mmCIF file of C-alpha atoms in Angstrom:
data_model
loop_
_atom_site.group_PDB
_atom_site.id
_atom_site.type_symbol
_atom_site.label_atom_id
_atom_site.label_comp_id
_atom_site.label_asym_id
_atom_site.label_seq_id
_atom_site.Cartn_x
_atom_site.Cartn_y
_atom_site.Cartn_z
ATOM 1 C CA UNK A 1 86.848 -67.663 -55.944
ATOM 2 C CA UNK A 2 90.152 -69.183 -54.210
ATOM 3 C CA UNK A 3 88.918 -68.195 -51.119
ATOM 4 C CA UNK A 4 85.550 -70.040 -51.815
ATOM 5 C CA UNK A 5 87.143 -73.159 -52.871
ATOM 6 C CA UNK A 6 89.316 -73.396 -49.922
ATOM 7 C CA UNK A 7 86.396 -72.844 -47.283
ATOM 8 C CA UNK A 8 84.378 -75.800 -49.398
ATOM 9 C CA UNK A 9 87.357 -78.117 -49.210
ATOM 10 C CA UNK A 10 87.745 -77.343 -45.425
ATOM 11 C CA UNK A 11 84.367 -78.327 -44.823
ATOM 12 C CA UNK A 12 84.044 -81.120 -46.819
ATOM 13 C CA UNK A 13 87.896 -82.448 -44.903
ATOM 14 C CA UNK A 14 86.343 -81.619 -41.805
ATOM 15 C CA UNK A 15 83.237 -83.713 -41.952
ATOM 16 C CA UNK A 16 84.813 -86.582 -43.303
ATOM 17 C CA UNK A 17 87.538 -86.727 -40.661
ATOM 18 C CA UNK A 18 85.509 -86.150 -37.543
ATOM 19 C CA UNK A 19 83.482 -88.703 -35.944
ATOM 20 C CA UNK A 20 79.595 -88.682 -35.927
ATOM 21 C CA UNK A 21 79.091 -88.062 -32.408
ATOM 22 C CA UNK A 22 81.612 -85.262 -32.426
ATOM 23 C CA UNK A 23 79.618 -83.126 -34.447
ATOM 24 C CA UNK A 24 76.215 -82.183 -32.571
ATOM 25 C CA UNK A 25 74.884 -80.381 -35.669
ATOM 26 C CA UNK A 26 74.899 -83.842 -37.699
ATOM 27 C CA UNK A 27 73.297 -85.679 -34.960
ATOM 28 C CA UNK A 28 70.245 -82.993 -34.261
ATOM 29 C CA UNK A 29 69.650 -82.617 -37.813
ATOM 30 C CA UNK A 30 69.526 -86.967 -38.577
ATOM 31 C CA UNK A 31 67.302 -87.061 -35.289
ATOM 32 C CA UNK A 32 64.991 -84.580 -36.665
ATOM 33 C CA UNK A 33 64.856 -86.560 -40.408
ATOM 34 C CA UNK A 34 64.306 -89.699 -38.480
ATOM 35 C CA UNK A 35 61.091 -88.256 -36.563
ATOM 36 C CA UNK A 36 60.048 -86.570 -39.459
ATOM 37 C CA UNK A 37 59.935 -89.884 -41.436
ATOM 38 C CA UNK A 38 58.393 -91.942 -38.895
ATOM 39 C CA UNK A 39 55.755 -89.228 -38.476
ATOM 40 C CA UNK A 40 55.209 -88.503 -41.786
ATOM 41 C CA UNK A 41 54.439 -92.786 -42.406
ATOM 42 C CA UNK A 42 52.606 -92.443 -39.203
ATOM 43 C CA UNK A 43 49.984 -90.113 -40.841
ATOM 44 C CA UNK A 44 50.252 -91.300 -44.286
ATOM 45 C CA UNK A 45 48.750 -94.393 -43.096
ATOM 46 C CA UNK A 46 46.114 -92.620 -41.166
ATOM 47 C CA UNK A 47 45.277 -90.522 -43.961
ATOM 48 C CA UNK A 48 45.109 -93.432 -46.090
ATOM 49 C CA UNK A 49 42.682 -95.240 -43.609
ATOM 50 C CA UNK A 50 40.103 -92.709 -42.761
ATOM 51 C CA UNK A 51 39.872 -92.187 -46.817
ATOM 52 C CA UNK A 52 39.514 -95.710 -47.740
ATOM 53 C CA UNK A 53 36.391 -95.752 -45.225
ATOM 54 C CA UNK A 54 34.545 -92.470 -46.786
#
């Protein structure tokens, strides 16, 4: 349980006292979020388009 505690508490210090373009984890995983929002309102409205005209 220590042991578990510690390892959180390193992660959590080491995310918040690193810079965003130092970690390349952080940066692939908000590019991905980003193109899967702007797809996902890219089809939504597409969706909601080709419906409206059935």
């Amino acid at each position: 349980m220590a042991t578990d505690l510690l390892a959180n508490w390193y992660a959590v210090y080491g995310i918040q006292h690193s810079g965003f373009f130092a970690l390349p984890g952080l940066r692939r995983l908000t590019a991905f979020t980003l193109l899967a929002l702007a797809r996902g309102l890219f089809v939504r409205s597409r969706l909601s388009r080709s419906l409206s005209t059935v």
